[in-house]
């Protein structure tokens, strides 16, 4: 079995930063990712609150640069699906569909995935008009009417982005005020291509082979109405990717992993960073900071536990 000092599960901004710090400390570092690099951030068209990029940077570009930086210092990448974490005395074993790997420290950076809305029609029309990624699919909706569900940063930012392609974007929110950051809200509220369906929820997504219309319900009056749209983009929050841990690491009531200030979980030698961690602010900058802290502390842990040089 191949052995590493540190194995990082996930290659979003948190995982890639941990890989950079770990490899730069000359620790034998492997990061494992089942999808493409960058995590949720790579599905964001423009990131304008990551310091050092005064004019913004695209998610794919930032992710690619983070990966290049980690690799430059010797971090190794494995494209595989992580299936299990096993304990082997003081060592940890990461089991993947491409074999098992042993490490002194495992850093969990497996992120979070879009939550499903759970309305009738959502799964039937997934990839046939229902999408969770505007950056991936917006170009299919040139000149169309589309709908975005949610009122957080993701929904409002991506709705703004969709107006570059669609003729009209209707943002459906279950309350009458948005949760998104003020600057993002103001941009959306001033966008002439945006319409808002306040106090509204989706009753059903309908169509023949592809999405044709959505039935909305006003939660204050109970009134229903039909809106003709070709695309529905769902941004109703995230769910942590922790199923693969099979309950071996403590999680909170929402499935996120609580850590201390050094990113330590309840299991020695196992850290959690980025969106998968219980935290207040889920941003690229906080993910990167988590990664740096975990790698730094992991080195200290290895020095004390394994007499690591
Ligand atoms: P979020 O902040 O949790 O917002 C989810 C939105 O969906 C809320 O407006 C919520 O309504 C609504 N919602 C939840 N369940 C719903 C349901 N069943 N039906 C209808 N609406 C529902 O999620 P997010 O926007 O994906 O953001 C996740 C995290 O990433 C946040 O911490 C966010 O700040 C961060 N983020 C940051 C940036 C950035 O800084 N540029 C960009 C994207 C994401 P209520 O408001 O009524 O709860």
XYZ file of C-alpha atoms and ligand atoms in Angstrom:
357
model
C 0.000 0.000 0.000
C 1.355 3.447 -0.909
C 2.130 5.648 2.079
C 1.958 9.418 2.440
C 2.461 11.917 5.216
C -0.766 13.711 4.383
C -3.734 12.688 2.254
C -6.269 15.355 1.404
C -9.746 14.312 0.317
C -11.117 16.931 -2.079
C -9.544 19.508 -4.364
C -11.558 22.666 -3.835
C -9.841 25.829 -2.561
C -9.512 24.317 0.940
C -7.964 21.043 -0.225
C -5.648 22.693 -2.742
C -4.378 25.177 -0.151
C -3.736 22.364 2.335
C -1.880 20.519 -0.466
C 0.219 23.622 -1.196
C 1.188 24.179 2.460
C 1.831 20.503 3.079
C 3.940 19.966 -0.053
C 5.835 23.199 0.535
C 6.755 21.854 4.000
C 8.271 18.892 2.144
C 5.653 16.467 3.411
C 4.721 13.638 1.051
C 1.300 14.840 -0.017
C -1.514 13.259 -2.023
C -4.790 14.962 -2.841
C -7.707 12.954 -4.160
C -10.596 14.336 -6.209
C -13.340 12.445 -8.014
C -14.560 15.355 -10.146
C -12.657 18.200 -11.731
C -10.491 20.483 -9.605
C -11.938 23.471 -7.793
C -15.077 22.188 -6.083
C -18.050 24.563 -5.871
C -15.794 27.551 -6.559
C -14.962 26.191 -10.009
C -18.658 26.344 -10.902
C -18.750 30.078 -10.156
C -18.465 32.399 -13.109
C -16.834 35.270 -11.303
C -15.279 35.479 -7.844
C -14.919 39.116 -6.894
C -14.174 38.827 -3.169
C -10.940 36.815 -3.214
C -8.119 39.221 -2.372
C -5.459 39.906 -4.972
C -7.832 39.987 -7.943
C -9.161 43.576 -8.033
C -11.127 42.901 -11.214
C -12.388 39.461 -10.140
C -11.296 36.056 -11.335
C -13.272 33.167 -12.798
C -13.711 30.090 -10.610
C -12.055 27.747 -13.135
C -9.056 30.090 -13.525
C -8.504 30.512 -9.772
C -8.823 26.752 -9.224
C -6.370 25.946 -12.005
C -3.825 28.391 -10.567
C -4.224 26.975 -7.054
C -3.642 23.481 -8.389
C -0.603 24.526 -10.399
C 0.865 26.120 -7.263
C 0.320 22.979 -5.146
C 1.798 20.736 -7.848
C 4.819 23.017 -8.233
C 5.856 22.073 -4.694
C 5.327 18.373 -5.302
C 1.744 17.594 -4.263
C 0.501 14.519 -6.123
C -3.001 14.249 -7.514
C -5.155 11.128 -7.752
C -8.419 11.149 -9.715
C -10.520 8.691 -7.725
C -13.669 8.331 -5.649
C -12.959 8.085 -1.942
C -15.178 5.411 -0.449
C -14.085 4.966 3.139
C -11.788 6.083 5.924
C -10.258 3.374 8.114
C -8.206 3.610 11.284
C -5.013 1.561 11.506
C -3.605 2.296 14.967
C -2.109 5.784 14.719
C -2.257 5.674 10.918
C -5.261 6.364 8.675
C -6.247 4.487 5.528
C -8.144 6.175 2.718
C -9.982 3.611 0.575
C -10.787 4.624 -2.994
C -12.070 2.951 -6.154
C -8.416 2.974 -7.286
C -6.966 1.304 -4.220
C -6.127 2.044 -0.599
C -3.592 4.616 0.622
C -2.077 4.976 4.084
C -1.215 8.295 5.762
C -0.192 9.773 9.068
C -2.776 12.526 8.618
C -5.979 12.788 6.619
C -7.490 16.172 5.828
C -11.158 16.065 4.869
C -11.945 18.735 2.278
C -14.848 16.974 0.597
C -17.004 20.107 0.457
C -20.721 20.363 -0.005
C -23.149 19.680 -2.841
C -26.276 21.548 -3.955
C -29.389 20.690 -1.966
C -32.384 19.393 -3.870
C -35.559 21.464 -3.805
C -37.710 18.352 -3.508
C -40.651 19.469 -5.653
C -42.433 17.290 -8.240
C -40.683 17.445 -11.626
C -37.253 18.366 -10.234
C -35.656 14.964 -10.800
C -37.635 14.181 -13.972
C -36.284 17.307 -15.651
C -32.777 17.242 -14.198
C -30.421 18.058 -17.103
C -33.519 18.674 -19.249
C -34.135 22.183 -18.025
C -33.384 21.793 -14.317
C -29.818 22.771 -13.441
C -27.716 23.440 -10.347
C -24.907 25.206 -12.226
C -25.465 28.400 -14.205
C -21.790 28.588 -15.175
C -22.119 25.163 -16.802
C -25.515 25.584 -18.480
C -26.331 29.300 -18.959
C -25.205 29.320 -22.595
C -28.044 26.910 -23.473
C -30.556 29.606 -22.527
C -29.629 32.415 -24.927
C -32.740 34.588 -25.368
C -34.869 32.355 -23.103
C -36.992 32.916 -20.010
C -35.448 31.189 -17.000
C -36.156 30.924 -13.301
C -33.798 30.844 -10.333
C -34.922 29.465 -6.977
C -33.395 30.784 -3.725
C -32.385 34.067 -2.120
C -28.796 33.446 -0.958
C -25.494 34.515 -2.513
C -25.473 31.620 -4.969
C -29.012 32.211 -6.276
C -28.673 35.968 -6.649
C -25.144 35.937 -8.109
C -26.020 33.219 -10.583
C -29.292 34.966 -11.514
C -27.253 38.066 -12.366
C -24.916 35.923 -14.455
C -27.832 34.297 -16.293
C -29.053 37.711 -17.510
C -26.006 37.773 -19.803
C -27.714 35.001 -21.786
C -31.422 34.853 -20.965
C -33.960 37.546 -21.918
C -35.670 37.345 -18.550
C -34.686 35.802 -15.237
C -37.363 35.356 -12.574
C -35.930 34.921 -9.107
C -38.291 33.001 -6.830
C -37.791 33.471 -3.120
C -39.889 32.119 -0.270
C -39.641 35.394 1.692
C -39.833 39.075 0.737
C -36.182 39.932 1.338
C -32.996 38.382 0.052
C -30.345 36.683 2.167
C -27.518 37.493 -0.291
C -24.766 40.063 0.403
C -25.987 43.648 -0.056
C -23.791 44.484 -3.059
C -25.012 41.363 -4.872
C -28.655 42.169 -3.995
C -28.376 45.753 -5.228
C -26.974 44.590 -8.544
C -29.848 42.155 -9.015
C -32.537 44.621 -7.942
C -31.208 47.161 -10.478
C -30.923 44.623 -13.307
C -33.665 45.323 -15.901
C -33.715 41.670 -17.006
C -34.548 40.438 -13.495
C -38.018 39.896 -12.065
C -38.791 38.823 -8.528
C -41.461 36.427 -7.316
C -41.475 37.258 -3.607
C -43.067 35.051 -0.932
C -43.285 32.284 -3.483
C -42.435 28.600 -3.631
C -42.338 26.089 -6.472
C -45.304 23.713 -6.464
C -44.276 21.763 -9.553
C -41.999 21.861 -12.585
C -43.886 20.757 -15.713
C -43.326 19.959 -19.380
C -43.293 17.146 -21.929
C -39.656 16.148 -22.568
C -38.088 19.332 -21.250
C -39.101 22.065 -18.803
C -41.918 24.235 -20.170
C -43.486 25.838 -17.110
C -43.401 26.149 -13.352
C -46.357 26.353 -10.987
C -45.662 28.870 -8.217
C -47.584 29.304 -4.996
C -47.758 32.564 -3.065
C -47.160 31.538 0.543
C -49.072 34.511 1.947
C -52.283 34.147 -0.118
C -52.046 30.505 -1.236
C -52.691 31.680 -4.795
C -51.142 29.630 -7.596
C -49.873 30.848 -10.945
C -48.078 29.394 -13.939
C -44.874 30.881 -15.334
C -43.587 29.738 -18.740
C -39.838 29.090 -18.557
C -37.296 26.936 -20.366
C -34.837 26.597 -17.520
C -34.975 26.305 -13.722
C -31.755 26.915 -11.760
C -31.965 25.690 -8.176
C -29.816 27.306 -5.461
C -31.441 26.477 -2.139
C -28.297 25.825 -0.155
C -25.739 23.097 0.274
C -25.405 19.680 1.876
C -22.049 18.492 3.257
C -20.367 15.546 1.521
C -19.862 13.385 4.597
C -21.754 10.153 3.756
C -18.510 8.350 2.887
C -17.311 8.781 6.477
C -20.041 6.407 7.679
C -20.374 8.203 10.995
C -16.739 7.633 12.016
C -16.090 11.354 12.426
C -18.394 13.429 14.599
C -20.806 15.652 12.661
C -23.303 18.307 13.754
C -27.091 18.058 13.323
C -26.777 19.223 9.679
C -24.002 16.751 8.820
C -21.134 19.283 8.900
C -17.932 18.372 10.791
C -17.161 20.437 13.899
C -13.476 21.222 14.466
C -11.372 23.185 16.910
C -9.439 26.317 15.873
C -6.703 24.123 14.398
C -9.213 22.255 12.180
C -8.912 19.071 14.254
C -11.897 16.729 14.261
C -12.727 14.451 17.198
C -10.354 11.801 15.766
C -6.595 12.386 16.165
C -4.796 12.785 12.841
C -8.006 13.697 11.013
C -8.723 17.326 10.118
C -11.679 18.952 8.339
C -11.519 22.138 6.259
C -13.616 24.272 3.913
C -17.342 23.913 3.261
C -17.589 20.484 4.912
C -16.712 22.034 8.276
C -19.151 23.617 10.744
C -18.511 27.353 10.250
C -20.186 30.703 9.802
C -18.664 31.971 6.581
C -18.285 29.661 3.576
C -16.083 31.512 1.115
C -13.004 30.779 -0.972
C -10.910 32.929 1.344
C -12.040 31.085 4.490
C -11.594 27.712 2.764
C -8.014 28.642 1.849
C -7.335 29.816 5.413
C -8.686 26.529 6.818
C -6.358 24.607 4.502
C -3.284 26.536 5.613
C -4.110 26.115 9.312
C -4.788 22.381 9.012
C -1.568 21.656 7.106
C 0.461 23.746 9.550
C -1.021 22.007 12.585
C -0.778 18.568 10.974
C 2.965 19.026 10.635
C 3.250 19.816 14.350
C 1.076 16.793 15.142
C 3.309 14.507 13.072
C 6.453 15.863 14.706
C 5.108 15.038 18.163
C 3.382 11.769 17.317
C 5.735 10.136 14.825
C 8.994 11.899 15.577
C 8.662 13.196 12.023
C 11.619 15.080 10.547
P -27.717 29.717 1.504
O -26.959 30.941 1.859
O -27.968 28.674 2.510
O -29.106 30.202 0.892
C -30.091 29.288 0.503
C -31.296 30.064 -0.002
O -32.279 29.136 -0.446
C -31.942 30.929 1.099
O -32.353 32.151 0.552
C -33.121 30.072 1.531
O -34.230 30.837 1.959
C -33.488 29.350 0.273
N -34.085 28.038 0.527
C -33.595 27.045 1.301
N -34.395 25.966 1.256
C -35.426 26.297 0.443
C -36.582 25.620 -0.002
N -36.844 24.365 0.361
N -37.423 26.264 -0.836
C -37.165 27.526 -1.234
N -36.071 28.233 -0.860
C -35.220 27.612 -0.034
O -27.033 28.922 0.271
P -26.087 29.411 -0.938
O -26.599 30.653 -1.543
O -25.897 28.213 -1.791
O -24.730 29.737 -0.208
C -24.041 28.730 0.556
C -22.859 29.375 1.250
O -21.890 29.796 0.283
C -23.258 30.641 2.015
O -22.488 30.702 3.170
C -22.911 31.754 1.052
O -22.665 32.992 1.675
C -21.669 31.186 0.374
N -21.496 31.778 -0.950
C -20.756 32.906 -1.043
C -20.581 33.517 -2.263
C -19.759 34.767 -2.350
O -19.353 35.279 -1.337
N -19.471 35.303 -3.499
C -21.160 32.987 -3.421
C -21.934 31.828 -3.283
C -22.101 31.238 -2.043
P -34.172 31.682 3.339
O -33.340 32.895 3.048
O -35.609 31.983 3.592
O -33.573 30.748 4.366
